[in-house]
Amino acid sequence: MSQPVPLKAIHHVEFLVGNAKQAAYFYRKAFGFSQIAYRGPETGYRDHASYALQQGSVRFVLTTPLSPDHPDSEWLKQHGDGVRDIAFHVDDADSVFETVTARGAASVIAPKTFEDRGGATRQAAIQTYGDTIHSFISTNDYDGPFLPGFDPVDGDEPDVDIKCIDHIVGNVEDHKMDTWAAWYVEKLGWHQFVSFDDKDISTEYTALRSKVMASETRHIKFPINEPADGLKKSQIQEYIEFNRGAGVQHVALHTPDILRTVSVLRERGVEFLRIPDEYYDTLWDRVGDVDEDRDEIKRLNILVDRDDTGYLLQIFTQPVEDRPTLFFEIIQRHGAQSFGKGNFKALFESIELAQEKRGNL
Ligand SMILES: [Fe+2]
């Protein structure tokens, strides 16, 4: 067993996008993020523009390369808009990097110092599934707005109540789930929190398998999915084809008040998966009493599930780009630590309807 490497939290998630200026507007106006900082030509960085946004403890960075020879341009050509980096905040980026590369993790960026008038950070990065990376960032000597090179921006106040990242899901190729689950155990010293097989996650047509990997303290959870054989094409396979390989499928955002949050997101134009009315016919027999208003739950198309420690409410957006790849989940937990297993069937049937419309089922 590998010793867990000390990770404090997810520092930020970086998305490579075709037009970061417009993407930043979308995450601000639709999802209620506030812009906190900017790095680009105006701040002395000629080859890219990056917008740092925050809501609760969730920080997103939207980056666009400004020339075709920038390596990020090839990434974008292959994958389209999506998650490039799930960056970890650590105390000592050098020692974490040294440990994980000694365990065989592939280096992407060897530790280096970034500095500006706000101080200095040490940053390094390793490769995980697909063309996704994990940065390690230590900020003990930095006191600026976000990271060196970024200038502060006076953002608007967020009015959507998103507090933190609940989990981030990766889709990997057929028969690669075990390899990547083992990677998190061997390289980062994580453990398997729970797993689902194709008997748990299947409909009449499609199936997938999933293992949920968790950090030592379980504050960070990364489920990893792979497609399973079904009569028709798994949604995971559709993702793999359009993403040109493995990558981040969804980021789950935690809110303490999902009814209000989803109402606001809907008003602001965020598109969610449509759940058939029949789902609600048997729901309350299955999950029992909840504090939230049942009619509102149905009206907003929110899913509910219960496990032995409590219940959870969740909802999934449509993909947020034209390729059927990355989407978001909004989740509220009342004790439940699970991932909505009781909703898998309804959810996947809803995704299949969307897949069919795209001609990809
Ligand atoms: Fe999820």
Short mmCIF file of C-alpha atoms and ligand atoms in Angstrom, two decimals:
data_model
loop_
_atom_site.label_atom_id
_atom_site.label_comp_id
_atom_site.label_asym_id
_atom_site.label_seq_id
_atom_site.Cartn_x
_atom_site.Cartn_y
_atom_site.Cartn_z
CA MET A 1 0.00 0.00 0.00
CA SER A 2 1.29 3.45 -0.94
CA GLN A 3 1.31 6.10 1.77
CA PRO A 4 -1.24 8.83 0.94
CA VAL A 5 0.41 11.99 -0.40
CA PRO A 6 -0.73 15.04 1.60
CA LEU A 7 -3.29 16.95 -0.51
CA LYS A 8 -5.06 19.86 1.20
CA ALA A 9 -7.89 20.35 -1.29
CA ILE A 10 -8.68 20.88 -4.95
CA HIS A 11 -7.03 24.25 -5.62
CA HIS A 12 -8.86 24.84 -8.92
CA VAL A 13 -10.11 23.14 -12.06
CA GLU A 14 -8.73 24.51 -15.32
CA PHE A 15 -10.76 24.27 -18.52
CA LEU A 16 -9.23 24.79 -21.94
CA VAL A 17 -11.83 26.52 -24.10
CA GLY A 18 -12.04 28.05 -27.57
CA ASN A 19 -13.03 31.48 -26.33
CA ALA A 20 -12.35 32.08 -22.65
CA LYS A 21 -13.85 35.57 -22.73
CA GLN A 22 -17.25 34.19 -23.73
CA ALA A 23 -16.95 31.07 -21.53
CA ALA A 24 -16.26 33.32 -18.52
CA TYR A 25 -19.46 35.23 -19.30
CA PHE A 26 -21.39 31.93 -19.38
CA TYR A 27 -20.04 30.70 -16.03
CA ARG A 28 -20.70 34.11 -14.48
CA LYS A 29 -24.13 34.83 -15.90
CA ALA A 30 -25.53 31.28 -16.05
CA PHE A 31 -23.79 29.54 -13.10
CA GLY A 32 -23.31 32.56 -10.83
CA PHE A 33 -19.52 32.51 -10.59
CA SER A 34 -17.64 35.69 -9.84
CA GLN A 35 -14.49 36.60 -11.73
CA ILE A 36 -11.60 37.11 -9.28
CA ALA A 37 -8.53 37.41 -11.49
CA TYR A 38 -7.20 37.54 -15.05
CA ARG A 39 -3.92 36.66 -16.76
CA GLY A 40 -3.19 37.42 -20.38
CA PRO A 41 -1.46 39.87 -22.74
CA GLU A 42 -2.55 42.84 -20.61
CA THR A 43 -0.72 41.36 -17.60
CA GLY A 44 2.38 40.40 -19.55
CA TYR A 45 1.43 36.90 -20.76
CA ARG A 46 1.43 36.99 -24.55
CA ASP A 47 0.44 33.40 -25.42
CA HIS A 48 -2.85 32.79 -23.55
CA ALA A 49 -5.75 34.40 -21.73
CA SER A 50 -6.96 32.91 -18.42
CA TYR A 51 -10.02 33.96 -16.42
CA ALA A 52 -10.15 32.81 -12.75
CA LEU A 53 -13.69 32.51 -11.37
CA GLN A 54 -14.89 31.60 -7.90
CA GLN A 55 -18.07 30.61 -6.10
CA GLY A 56 -17.91 29.30 -2.52
CA SER A 57 -14.66 27.33 -2.48
CA VAL A 58 -15.01 26.32 -6.15
CA ARG A 59 -12.42 27.91 -8.41
CA PHE A 60 -12.51 27.50 -12.18
CA VAL A 61 -9.88 28.78 -14.58
CA LEU A 62 -10.89 29.22 -18.23
CA THR A 63 -7.92 29.35 -20.57
CA THR A 64 -7.62 30.01 -24.31
CA PRO A 65 -4.28 29.71 -26.13
CA LEU A 66 -3.68 32.67 -28.47
CA SER A 67 -1.72 30.99 -31.26
CA PRO A 68 -1.97 27.76 -33.25
CA ASP A 69 1.51 26.59 -32.13
CA HIS A 70 0.65 26.78 -28.44
CA PRO A 71 0.50 23.16 -27.15
CA ASP A 72 -2.97 23.88 -25.70
CA SER A 73 -4.22 24.50 -29.25
CA GLU A 74 -3.55 20.87 -30.18
CA TRP A 75 -5.32 19.78 -26.97
CA LEU A 76 -8.36 21.88 -27.93
CA LYS A 77 -8.37 20.56 -31.48
CA GLN A 78 -8.47 16.99 -30.17
CA HIS A 79 -10.86 17.31 -27.24
CA GLY A 80 -12.86 20.49 -27.66
CA ASP A 81 -13.67 22.59 -24.57
CA GLY A 82 -13.09 20.56 -21.42
CA VAL A 83 -11.14 20.00 -18.22
CA ARG A 84 -7.39 20.06 -18.65
CA ASP A 85 -6.21 20.21 -15.03
CA ILE A 86 -7.60 19.17 -11.65
CA ALA A 87 -5.08 21.06 -9.53
CA PHE A 88 -4.35 20.17 -5.90
CA HIS A 89 -3.36 22.60 -3.19
CA VAL A 90 -0.42 21.12 -1.25
CA ASP A 91 2.08 22.28 1.36
CA ASP A 92 5.14 21.14 -0.52
CA ALA A 93 4.76 20.71 -4.28
CA ASP A 94 8.37 19.52 -4.63
CA SER A 95 8.06 16.64 -2.19
CA VAL A 96 4.63 15.53 -3.51
CA PHE A 97 5.95 15.61 -7.07
CA GLU A 98 9.07 13.67 -6.07
CA THR A 99 7.01 11.01 -4.28
CA VAL A 100 4.48 10.41 -7.05
CA THR A 101 7.01 10.41 -9.89
CA ALA A 102 9.18 7.95 -7.90
CA ARG A 103 6.04 5.77 -7.86
CA GLY A 104 5.89 5.99 -11.65
CA ALA A 105 3.52 8.91 -12.32
CA ALA A 106 4.43 10.66 -15.59
CA SER A 107 5.83 14.16 -15.18
CA VAL A 108 4.24 16.96 -17.22
CA ILE A 109 5.81 19.96 -15.48
CA ALA A 110 8.82 19.57 -13.14
CA PRO A 111 8.57 21.78 -10.04
CA LYS A 112 9.16 25.43 -10.77
CA THR A 113 8.72 28.80 -9.13
CA PHE A 114 6.18 31.34 -10.37
CA GLU A 115 6.32 34.80 -8.88
CA ASP A 116 5.01 38.33 -9.08
CA ARG A 117 4.55 41.17 -6.59
CA GLY A 118 2.08 38.98 -4.62
CA GLY A 119 4.85 36.47 -3.82
CA ALA A 120 5.88 33.08 -5.14
CA THR A 121 4.32 29.64 -5.66
CA ARG A 122 5.92 26.29 -6.46
CA GLN A 123 4.01 24.28 -9.05
CA ALA A 124 4.45 20.91 -10.74
CA ALA A 125 2.13 18.60 -12.71
CA ILE A 126 1.66 14.94 -13.57
CA GLN A 127 -0.41 13.13 -16.20
CA THR A 128 -3.58 11.24 -15.28
CA TYR A 129 -6.23 9.65 -17.58
CA GLY A 130 -6.44 10.92 -21.17
CA ASP A 131 -4.80 14.30 -21.65
CA THR A 132 -5.87 15.38 -18.16
CA ILE A 133 -3.27 16.50 -15.62
CA HIS A 134 -2.98 17.03 -11.87
CA SER A 135 -1.03 20.10 -10.81
CA PHE A 136 0.42 20.38 -7.30
CA ILE A 137 0.54 23.97 -6.07
CA SER A 138 2.09 25.30 -2.87
CA THR A 139 1.15 28.85 -1.99
CA ASN A 140 2.83 29.35 1.41
CA ASP A 141 4.84 32.31 0.09
CA TYR A 142 2.07 33.85 -2.02
CA ASP A 143 -0.53 36.40 -0.98
CA GLY A 144 -2.01 37.62 -4.27
CA PRO A 145 -5.48 37.38 -5.82
CA PHE A 146 -5.19 33.87 -7.30
CA LEU A 147 -1.80 32.72 -8.64
CA PRO A 148 1.28 34.63 -9.84
CA GLY A 149 0.69 36.47 -13.12
CA PHE A 150 -3.00 37.05 -12.38
CA ASP A 151 -4.27 40.55 -11.71
CA PRO A 152 -7.26 40.96 -9.41
CA VAL A 153 -10.66 41.69 -10.97
CA ASP A 154 -13.62 43.19 -9.15
CA GLY A 155 -16.21 40.50 -9.77
CA ASP A 156 -19.95 40.59 -9.36
CA GLU A 157 -21.35 38.88 -6.30
CA PRO A 158 -22.50 35.32 -6.99
CA ASP A 159 -26.18 34.76 -6.23
CA VAL A 160 -26.27 31.03 -6.90
CA ASP A 161 -25.55 29.08 -3.74
CA ILE A 162 -22.78 26.69 -4.90
CA LYS A 163 -20.40 25.96 -2.02
CA CYS A 164 -17.80 23.37 -3.03
CA ILE A 165 -16.87 20.56 -5.39
CA ASP A 166 -18.51 17.28 -4.29
CA HIS A 167 -16.77 14.98 -6.78
CA ILE A 168 -15.26 14.95 -10.28
CA VAL A 169 -15.94 12.02 -12.61
CA GLY A 170 -13.57 10.70 -15.27
CA ASN A 171 -14.59 8.58 -18.26
CA VAL A 172 -11.91 6.13 -19.40
CA GLU A 173 -11.75 3.62 -22.26
CA ASP A 174 -13.18 0.09 -22.14
CA HIS A 175 -11.26 -2.14 -19.68
CA LYS A 176 -9.22 0.81 -18.40
CA MET A 177 -11.21 1.53 -15.22
CA ASP A 178 -9.23 -0.90 -13.06
CA THR A 179 -5.94 0.47 -14.38
CA TRP A 180 -6.85 4.04 -13.45
CA ALA A 181 -8.44 3.09 -10.12
CA ALA A 182 -5.14 1.34 -9.29
CA TRP A 183 -3.25 4.44 -10.44
CA TYR A 184 -4.95 6.56 -7.74
CA VAL A 185 -4.15 3.89 -5.14
CA GLU A 186 -0.50 3.47 -6.18
CA LYS A 187 0.48 7.04 -7.03
CA LEU A 188 -1.59 9.12 -4.58
CA GLY A 189 -2.27 6.53 -1.86
CA TRP A 190 -6.05 6.79 -2.31
CA HIS A 191 -8.58 4.02 -1.64
CA GLN A 192 -11.70 2.68 -3.30
CA PHE A 193 -14.80 4.20 -1.70
CA VAL A 194 -17.41 2.19 -3.58
CA SER A 195 -17.87 0.46 -6.93
CA PHE A 196 -20.75 -0.19 -9.31
CA ASP A 197 -20.93 -2.83 -12.01
CA ASP A 198 -23.04 -3.09 -15.11
CA LYS A 199 -25.83 -4.77 -13.13
CA ASP A 200 -26.12 -1.59 -11.04
CA ILE A 201 -25.79 0.80 -13.95
CA SER A 202 -27.64 -0.48 -16.95
CA THR A 203 -30.82 0.10 -18.86
CA GLU A 204 -32.40 -2.01 -21.55
CA TYR A 205 -29.81 -0.63 -23.99
CA THR A 206 -26.65 0.65 -22.38
CA ALA A 207 -24.37 0.00 -19.43
CA LEU A 208 -21.30 1.23 -17.61
CA ARG A 209 -19.05 0.30 -14.71
CA SER A 210 -17.74 2.74 -12.11
CA LYS A 211 -15.27 2.84 -9.21
CA VAL A 212 -15.26 5.76 -6.82
CA MET A 213 -11.73 6.62 -5.66
CA ALA A 214 -11.28 8.75 -2.54
CA SER A 215 -8.42 10.63 -0.90
CA GLU A 216 -7.29 9.59 2.58
CA THR A 217 -9.75 11.94 4.33
CA ARG A 218 -12.44 11.34 1.69
CA HIS A 219 -12.64 15.07 1.07
CA ILE A 220 -11.78 14.50 -2.58
CA LYS A 221 -13.67 11.86 -4.55
CA PHE A 222 -13.11 10.89 -8.17
CA PRO A 223 -15.44 8.26 -9.64
CA ILE A 224 -13.99 6.58 -12.74
CA ASN A 225 -16.36 5.16 -15.38
CA GLU A 226 -15.80 2.78 -18.26
CA PRO A 227 -18.31 1.69 -20.90
CA ALA A 228 -19.84 -1.80 -20.63
CA ASP A 229 -21.40 -3.87 -23.38
CA GLY A 230 -25.09 -3.24 -23.95
CA LEU A 231 -27.47 -3.57 -26.86
CA LYS A 232 -26.60 -0.03 -27.92
CA LYS A 233 -23.78 2.42 -27.48
CA SER A 234 -22.96 3.35 -23.88
CA GLN A 235 -23.07 7.07 -23.07
CA ILE A 236 -19.47 6.57 -21.92
CA GLN A 237 -18.49 5.31 -25.36
CA GLU A 238 -20.21 8.32 -26.95
CA TYR A 239 -18.13 10.55 -24.69
CA ILE A 240 -14.88 8.70 -25.51
CA GLU A 241 -15.54 9.05 -29.24
CA PHE A 242 -16.35 12.76 -29.14
CA ASN A 243 -13.65 13.60 -26.60
CA ARG A 244 -11.10 11.57 -28.57
CA GLY A 245 -10.21 9.53 -25.51
CA ALA A 246 -10.55 9.62 -21.75
CA GLY A 247 -11.35 12.81 -19.86
CA VAL A 248 -13.48 14.51 -17.23
CA GLN A 249 -17.17 13.67 -17.70
CA HIS A 250 -18.75 15.81 -15.00
CA VAL A 251 -17.99 18.07 -12.09
CA ALA A 252 -20.49 17.77 -9.21
CA LEU A 253 -21.13 21.03 -7.37
CA HIS A 254 -22.52 20.99 -3.84
CA THR A 255 -25.26 23.36 -2.74
CA PRO A 256 -27.05 23.54 0.63
CA ASP A 257 -30.32 24.53 -1.12
CA ILE A 258 -30.83 22.68 -4.38
CA LEU A 259 -34.41 23.91 -4.92
CA ARG A 260 -33.35 27.52 -4.91
CA THR A 261 -30.10 26.91 -6.77
CA VAL A 262 -31.77 24.97 -9.57
CA SER A 263 -34.61 27.51 -9.84
CA VAL A 264 -32.06 30.28 -10.32
CA LEU A 265 -29.93 28.23 -12.74
CA ARG A 266 -33.02 27.43 -14.83
CA GLU A 267 -34.04 31.12 -14.90
CA ARG A 268 -30.53 31.94 -16.07
CA GLY A 269 -30.77 29.49 -18.94
CA VAL A 270 -28.85 26.42 -17.71
CA GLU A 271 -30.26 23.36 -19.48
CA PHE A 272 -30.88 20.20 -17.47
CA LEU A 273 -31.67 16.61 -18.40
CA ARG A 274 -35.39 15.99 -18.61
CA ILE A 275 -36.60 13.25 -16.22
CA PRO A 276 -39.85 11.51 -17.23
CA ASP A 277 -42.88 12.16 -14.97
CA GLU A 278 -43.15 8.43 -14.22
CA TYR A 279 -39.95 8.69 -12.15
CA TYR A 280 -41.95 10.62 -9.55
CA ASP A 281 -44.80 8.06 -9.47
CA THR A 282 -42.76 5.61 -7.38
CA LEU A 283 -40.15 7.99 -5.92
CA TRP A 284 -41.70 8.67 -2.53
CA ASP A 285 -42.34 4.98 -1.84
CA ARG A 286 -38.68 4.37 -2.53
CA VAL A 287 -37.05 7.23 -0.61
CA GLY A 288 -39.63 8.10 2.10
CA ASP A 289 -39.95 11.54 3.67
CA VAL A 290 -37.67 14.43 2.76
CA ASP A 291 -37.60 17.99 4.12
CA GLU A 292 -37.97 19.60 0.70
CA ASP A 293 -41.25 20.31 -1.07
CA ARG A 294 -42.24 17.30 -3.20
CA ASP A 295 -44.04 19.36 -5.85
CA GLU A 296 -41.03 21.63 -6.24
CA ILE A 297 -38.71 18.63 -6.56
CA LYS A 298 -40.89 17.31 -9.39
CA ARG A 299 -41.36 20.69 -11.04
CA LEU A 300 -37.61 21.27 -11.12
CA ASN A 301 -36.90 17.70 -12.29
CA ILE A 302 -34.64 16.93 -9.32
CA LEU A 303 -33.68 13.31 -8.53
CA VAL A 304 -33.73 11.91 -4.97
CA ASP A 305 -32.02 8.86 -3.51
CA ARG A 306 -31.58 7.39 -0.04
CA ASP A 307 -28.87 5.19 1.45
CA ASP A 308 -28.36 3.89 5.00
CA THR A 309 -26.95 7.21 6.24
CA GLY A 310 -29.44 9.67 4.75
CA TYR A 311 -30.64 11.04 1.44
CA LEU A 312 -29.41 13.20 -1.40
CA LEU A 313 -30.93 15.37 -4.12
CA GLN A 314 -29.21 15.74 -7.48
CA ILE A 315 -29.69 16.97 -11.04
CA PHE A 316 -27.55 16.88 -14.16
CA THR A 317 -27.11 19.53 -16.83
CA GLN A 318 -26.99 18.87 -20.53
CA PRO A 319 -23.45 18.89 -21.92
CA VAL A 320 -22.20 22.50 -21.76
CA GLU A 321 -20.51 22.41 -25.17
CA ASP A 322 -21.53 21.15 -28.63
CA ARG A 323 -19.63 17.88 -28.33
CA PRO A 324 -21.59 15.56 -25.98
CA THR A 325 -18.78 15.58 -23.42
CA LEU A 326 -18.51 17.62 -20.19
CA PHE A 327 -21.56 18.39 -18.05
CA PHE A 328 -22.28 19.43 -14.45
CA GLU A 329 -24.15 17.90 -11.54
CA ILE A 330 -25.76 19.92 -8.76
CA ILE A 331 -26.03 17.93 -5.52
CA GLN A 332 -27.36 18.49 -2.01
CA ARG A 333 -26.65 15.91 0.68
CA HIS A 334 -28.67 15.12 3.82
CA GLY A 335 -26.31 12.59 5.38
CA ALA A 336 -26.06 10.34 2.33
CA GLN A 337 -22.48 9.75 1.22
CA SER A 338 -23.40 7.78 -1.91
CA PHE A 339 -23.84 8.76 -5.54
CA GLY A 340 -27.53 8.24 -6.32
CA LYS A 341 -27.44 4.57 -7.33
CA GLY A 342 -31.26 4.46 -7.19
CA ASN A 343 -31.35 7.16 -9.87
CA PHE A 344 -28.99 5.54 -12.35
CA LYS A 345 -31.73 3.89 -14.38
CA ALA A 346 -33.93 7.00 -14.74
CA LEU A 347 -30.89 9.09 -15.42
CA PHE A 348 -29.47 6.86 -18.11
CA GLU A 349 -32.81 6.52 -19.84
CA SER A 350 -32.92 10.28 -19.97
CA ILE A 351 -29.37 10.44 -21.37
CA GLU A 352 -30.29 7.79 -23.97
CA LEU A 353 -33.13 10.00 -25.20
CA ALA A 354 -30.63 12.81 -25.72
CA GLN A 355 -28.12 10.41 -27.34
CA GLU A 356 -30.81 9.21 -29.71
CA LYS A 357 -31.59 12.80 -30.73
CA ARG A 358 -27.90 13.28 -31.51
CA GLY A 359 -27.91 10.08 -33.59
CA ASN A 360 -25.35 8.44 -31.30
CA LEU A 361 -27.28 5.60 -29.65
FE FE B 1 -21.86 12.55 -10.05
#
